[in-house]
Short mmCIF file of C-alpha atoms in Angstrom, two decimals:
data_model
loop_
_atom_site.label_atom_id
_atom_site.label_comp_id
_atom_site.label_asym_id
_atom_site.label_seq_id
_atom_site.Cartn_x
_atom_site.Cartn_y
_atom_site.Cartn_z
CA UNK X 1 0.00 0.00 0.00
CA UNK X 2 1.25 2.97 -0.96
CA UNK X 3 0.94 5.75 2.08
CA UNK X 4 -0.15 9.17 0.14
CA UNK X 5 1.21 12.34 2.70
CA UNK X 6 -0.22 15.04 -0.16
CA UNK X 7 -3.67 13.90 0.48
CA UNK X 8 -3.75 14.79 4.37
CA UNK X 9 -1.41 17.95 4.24
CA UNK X 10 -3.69 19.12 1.43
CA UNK X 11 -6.96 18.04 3.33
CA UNK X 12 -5.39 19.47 7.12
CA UNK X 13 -7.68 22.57 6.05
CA UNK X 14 -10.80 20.82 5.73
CA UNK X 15 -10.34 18.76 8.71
CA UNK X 16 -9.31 21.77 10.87
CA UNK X 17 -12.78 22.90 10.01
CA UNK X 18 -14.20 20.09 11.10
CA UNK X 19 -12.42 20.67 14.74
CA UNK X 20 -14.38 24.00 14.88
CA UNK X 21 -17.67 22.27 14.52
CA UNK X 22 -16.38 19.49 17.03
CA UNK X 23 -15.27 21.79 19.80
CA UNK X 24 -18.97 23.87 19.53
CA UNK X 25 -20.66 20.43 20.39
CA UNK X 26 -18.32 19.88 23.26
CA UNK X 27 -18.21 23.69 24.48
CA UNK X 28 -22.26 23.80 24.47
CA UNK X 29 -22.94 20.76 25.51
CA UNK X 30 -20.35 19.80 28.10
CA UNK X 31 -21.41 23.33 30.02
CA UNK X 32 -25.39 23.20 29.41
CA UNK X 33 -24.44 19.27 30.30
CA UNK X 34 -22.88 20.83 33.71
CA UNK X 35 -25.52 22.84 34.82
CA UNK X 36 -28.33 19.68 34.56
CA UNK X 37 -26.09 17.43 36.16
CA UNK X 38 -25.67 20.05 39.06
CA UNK X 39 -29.58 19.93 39.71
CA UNK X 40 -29.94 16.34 39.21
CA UNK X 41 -27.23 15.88 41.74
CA UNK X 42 -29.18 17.75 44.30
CA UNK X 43 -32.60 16.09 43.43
CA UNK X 44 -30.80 12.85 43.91
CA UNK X 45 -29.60 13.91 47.09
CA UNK X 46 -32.70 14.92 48.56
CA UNK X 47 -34.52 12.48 51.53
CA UNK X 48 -37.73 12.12 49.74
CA UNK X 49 -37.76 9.23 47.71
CA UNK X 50 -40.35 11.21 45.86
CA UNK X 51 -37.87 13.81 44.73
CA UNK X 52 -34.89 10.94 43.79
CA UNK X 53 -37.02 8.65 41.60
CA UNK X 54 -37.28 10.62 38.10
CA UNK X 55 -33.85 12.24 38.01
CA UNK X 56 -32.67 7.90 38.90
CA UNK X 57 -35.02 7.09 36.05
CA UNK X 58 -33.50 9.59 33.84
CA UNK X 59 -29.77 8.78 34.97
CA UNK X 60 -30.50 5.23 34.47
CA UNK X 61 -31.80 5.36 31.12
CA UNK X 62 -28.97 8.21 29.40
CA UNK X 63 -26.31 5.90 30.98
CA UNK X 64 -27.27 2.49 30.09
CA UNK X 65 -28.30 3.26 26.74
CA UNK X 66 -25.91 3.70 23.96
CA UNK X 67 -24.97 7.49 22.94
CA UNK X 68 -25.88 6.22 19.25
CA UNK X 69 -29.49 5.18 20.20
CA UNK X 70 -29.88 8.60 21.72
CA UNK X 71 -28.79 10.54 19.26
CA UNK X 72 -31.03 8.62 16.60
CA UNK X 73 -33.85 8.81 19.05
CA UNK X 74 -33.70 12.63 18.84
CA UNK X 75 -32.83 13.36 15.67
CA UNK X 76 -34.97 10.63 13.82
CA UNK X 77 -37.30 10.02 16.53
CA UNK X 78 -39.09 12.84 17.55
CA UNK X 79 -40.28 13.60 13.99
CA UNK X 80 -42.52 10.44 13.96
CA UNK X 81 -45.03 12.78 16.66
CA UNK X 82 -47.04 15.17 14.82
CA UNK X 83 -47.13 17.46 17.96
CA UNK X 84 -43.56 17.74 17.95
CA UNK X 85 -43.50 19.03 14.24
CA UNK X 86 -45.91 21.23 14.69
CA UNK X 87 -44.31 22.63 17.69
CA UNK X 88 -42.34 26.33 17.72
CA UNK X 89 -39.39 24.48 18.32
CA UNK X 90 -39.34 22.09 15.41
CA UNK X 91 -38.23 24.18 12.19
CA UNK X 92 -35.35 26.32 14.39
CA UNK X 93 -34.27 23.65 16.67
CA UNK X 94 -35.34 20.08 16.07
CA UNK X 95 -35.70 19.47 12.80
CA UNK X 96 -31.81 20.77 12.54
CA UNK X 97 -29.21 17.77 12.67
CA UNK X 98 -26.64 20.33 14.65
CA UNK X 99 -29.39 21.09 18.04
CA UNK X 100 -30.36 17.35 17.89
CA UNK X 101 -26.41 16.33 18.07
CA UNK X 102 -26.13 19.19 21.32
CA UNK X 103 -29.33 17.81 22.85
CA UNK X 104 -28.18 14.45 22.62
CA UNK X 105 -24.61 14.92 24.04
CA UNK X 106 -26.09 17.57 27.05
CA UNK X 107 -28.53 14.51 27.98
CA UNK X 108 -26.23 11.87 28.07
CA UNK X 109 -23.09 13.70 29.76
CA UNK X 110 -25.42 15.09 32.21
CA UNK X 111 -26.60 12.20 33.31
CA UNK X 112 -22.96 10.93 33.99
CA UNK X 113 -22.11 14.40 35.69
CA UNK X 114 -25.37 13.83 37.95
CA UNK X 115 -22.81 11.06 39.35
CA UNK X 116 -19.74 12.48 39.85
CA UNK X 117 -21.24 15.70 41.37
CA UNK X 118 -23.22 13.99 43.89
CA UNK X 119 -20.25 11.44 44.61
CA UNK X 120 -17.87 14.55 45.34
CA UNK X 121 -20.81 16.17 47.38
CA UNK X 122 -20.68 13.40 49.08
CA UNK X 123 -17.06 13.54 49.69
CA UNK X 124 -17.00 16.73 51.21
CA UNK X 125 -15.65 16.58 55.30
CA UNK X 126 -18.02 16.54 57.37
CA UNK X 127 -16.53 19.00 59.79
CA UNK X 128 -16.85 21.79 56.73
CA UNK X 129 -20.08 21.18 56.72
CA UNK X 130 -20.33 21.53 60.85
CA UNK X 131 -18.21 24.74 60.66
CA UNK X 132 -20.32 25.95 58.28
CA UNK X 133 -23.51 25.37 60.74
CA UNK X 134 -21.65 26.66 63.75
CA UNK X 135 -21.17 30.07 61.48
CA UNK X 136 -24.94 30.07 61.76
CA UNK X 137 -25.24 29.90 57.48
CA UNK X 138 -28.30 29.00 56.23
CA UNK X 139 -28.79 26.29 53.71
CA UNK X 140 -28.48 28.34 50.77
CA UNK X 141 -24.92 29.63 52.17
CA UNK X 142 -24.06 27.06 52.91
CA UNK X 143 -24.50 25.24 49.46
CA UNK X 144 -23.51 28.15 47.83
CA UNK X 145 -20.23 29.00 49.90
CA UNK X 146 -18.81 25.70 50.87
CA UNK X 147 -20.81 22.20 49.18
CA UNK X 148 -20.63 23.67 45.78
CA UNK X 149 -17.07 25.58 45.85
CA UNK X 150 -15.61 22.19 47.52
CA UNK X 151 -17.48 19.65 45.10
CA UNK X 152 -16.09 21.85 42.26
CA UNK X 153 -12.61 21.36 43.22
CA UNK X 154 -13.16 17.81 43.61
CA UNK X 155 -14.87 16.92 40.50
CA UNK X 156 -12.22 18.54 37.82
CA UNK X 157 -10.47 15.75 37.14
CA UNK X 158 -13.37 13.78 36.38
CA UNK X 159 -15.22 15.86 34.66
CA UNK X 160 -11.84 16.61 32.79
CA UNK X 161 -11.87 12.66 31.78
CA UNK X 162 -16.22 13.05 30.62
CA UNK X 163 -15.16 16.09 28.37
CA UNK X 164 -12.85 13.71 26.31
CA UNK X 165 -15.31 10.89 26.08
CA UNK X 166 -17.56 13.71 24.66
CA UNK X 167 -15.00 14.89 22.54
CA UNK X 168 -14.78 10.64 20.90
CA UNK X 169 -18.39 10.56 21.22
CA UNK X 170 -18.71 13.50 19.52
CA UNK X 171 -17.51 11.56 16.28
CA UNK X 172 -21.17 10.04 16.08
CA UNK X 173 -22.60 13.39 14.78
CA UNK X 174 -21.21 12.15 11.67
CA UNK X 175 -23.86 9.59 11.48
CA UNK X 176 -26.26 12.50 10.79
CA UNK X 177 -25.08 14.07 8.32
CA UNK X 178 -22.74 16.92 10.62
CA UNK X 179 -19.04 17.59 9.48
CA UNK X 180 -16.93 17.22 12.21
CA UNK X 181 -13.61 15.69 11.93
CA UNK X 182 -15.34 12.21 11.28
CA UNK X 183 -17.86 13.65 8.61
CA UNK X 184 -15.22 15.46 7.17
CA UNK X 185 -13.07 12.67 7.03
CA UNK X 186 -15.43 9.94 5.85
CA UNK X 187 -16.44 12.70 3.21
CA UNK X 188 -12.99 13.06 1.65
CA UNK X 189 -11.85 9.34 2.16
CA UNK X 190 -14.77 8.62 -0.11
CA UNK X 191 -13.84 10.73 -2.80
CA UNK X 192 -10.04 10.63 -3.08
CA UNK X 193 -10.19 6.52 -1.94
CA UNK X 194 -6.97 7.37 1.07
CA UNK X 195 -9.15 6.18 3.99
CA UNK X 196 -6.31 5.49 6.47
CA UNK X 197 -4.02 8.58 5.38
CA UNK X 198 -7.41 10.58 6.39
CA UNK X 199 -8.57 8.77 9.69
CA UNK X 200 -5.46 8.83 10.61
CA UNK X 201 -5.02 12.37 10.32
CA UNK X 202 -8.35 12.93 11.93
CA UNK X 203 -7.05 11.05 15.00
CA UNK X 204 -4.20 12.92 15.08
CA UNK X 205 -6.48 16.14 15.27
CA UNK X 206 -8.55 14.50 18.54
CA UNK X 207 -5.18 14.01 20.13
CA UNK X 208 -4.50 17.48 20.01
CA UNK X 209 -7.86 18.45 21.29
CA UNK X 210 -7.50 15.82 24.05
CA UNK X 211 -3.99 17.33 25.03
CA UNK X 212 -5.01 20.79 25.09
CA UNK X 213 -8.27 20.19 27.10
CA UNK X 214 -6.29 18.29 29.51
CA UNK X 215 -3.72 20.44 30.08
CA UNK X 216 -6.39 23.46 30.46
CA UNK X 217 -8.25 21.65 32.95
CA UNK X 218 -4.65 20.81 34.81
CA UNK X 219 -4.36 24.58 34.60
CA UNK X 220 -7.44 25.28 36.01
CA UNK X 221 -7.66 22.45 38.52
CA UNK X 222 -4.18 23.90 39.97
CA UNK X 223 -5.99 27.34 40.31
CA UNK X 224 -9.16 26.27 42.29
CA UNK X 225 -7.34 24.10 44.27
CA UNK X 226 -4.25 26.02 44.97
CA UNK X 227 -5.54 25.42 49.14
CA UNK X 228 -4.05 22.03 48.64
CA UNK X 229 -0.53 22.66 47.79
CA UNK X 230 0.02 25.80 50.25
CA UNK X 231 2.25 26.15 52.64
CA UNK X 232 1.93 28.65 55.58
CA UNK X 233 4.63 30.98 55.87
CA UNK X 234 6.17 30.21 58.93
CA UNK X 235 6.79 27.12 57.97
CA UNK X 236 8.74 28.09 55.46
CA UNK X 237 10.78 29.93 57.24
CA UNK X 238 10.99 27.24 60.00
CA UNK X 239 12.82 25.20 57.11
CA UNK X 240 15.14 27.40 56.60
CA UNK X 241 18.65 26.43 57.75
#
């Protein structure tokens, strides 16, 4: 087999757009995806049984269903219900393959973020918690000043590793028609017959997305949690021969 190098350096272009169209479906969804995941972390936190049972239902069905399923559910799905195309929201939102990709990907990773926020809620010392009563906070405070401040640090690094299983998942938007780096390169692949020079091009392109999201979120996890890694002053001046 002859490898062809002309094919992906002239192609790098095409596939760069691609990346643009890639990182909006991450961007939008992974932070709409955040703030749902936030409030079904609280609903599943609550006492009442009453209050946990839909956002279970909900986490239970986004996670143990396939991504692909989802996505076809929305975008091929909802059409079957006249209601739902004679809805405001069909011609500007649901009858486009670009929303149906975002509300697909803001369903499923919020389900997963549902987790790992209440897990690191969870997590939190209790005697933060009991310092924060003793201060005489009220609820809202106290969720607002320490649970959610302290979660957040806590849950970077795995919501770090669920923004790069969006950014691979996001490589089934191709199956609708969207040109990400997988549309794109299934497009050209198909025309110029070089499917490995271009997949393997478009792989290299999702490495470099994965290392630059990783290293931002290292970036920013070292910011909020900065507490960690500090070191009073007088003991550094203790050490000091």
């Amino acid at each position: 087999m002859d490898w062809n190098w002309q094919v992906i350096f002239d192609h790098i272009p095409d596939l760069l757009g691609g990346a643009v169209l890639t990182v909006q479906l991450v961007v939008i969804s992974g932070i709409v995806g955040l703030f749902f995941g936030l409030i079904l972390a609280l609903l599943r936190l609550s006492k009442s049984w009453l209050v946990q049972i839909l956002p279970f239902l909900y986490i239970f069905f986004f996670r143990g269903t396939p991504l692909l399923v989802q996505i076809f559910l929305i975008y091929y799905g909802l059409g079957q219900f006249g209601a739902v195309r004679e809805s405001f929201l069909w011609e500007p939102v649901l009858s486009q393959a670009y929303w149906c990709a975002i509300i697909a990907f803001t369903l499923n990773t919020s389900a997963y973020l549902a987790e790992i926020i209440r897990g690191a809620i969870q997590t939190i010392p209790v005697g933060e918690l009991e310092a924060a009563d003793a201060l005489g906070m009220s609820k809202w405070q106290k969720l607002t000043r320490v649970t959610l401040p302290r979660a957040f640090g806590i849950v970077i690094p795995a919501y770090s590793n669920e923004v790069i299983f969006m950014l691979k998942g996001s490589a089934l938007a191709s199956t609708i028609a969207l040109m990400d780096i997988t549309g794109v390169a299934r497009t050209i692949s198909a025309r110029t017959y070089t499917l490995m020079e271009l997949f393997f091009a478009a792989g290299i392109v999702y490495l470099v997305l994965s290392w630059v999201i990783l290293f931002s979120f290292r970036l920013f996890e070292k910011r909020m949690n900065r507490h960690v890694s500090y070191v009073p002053p007088d003991v550094v001046t203790n050490t000091i021969p």
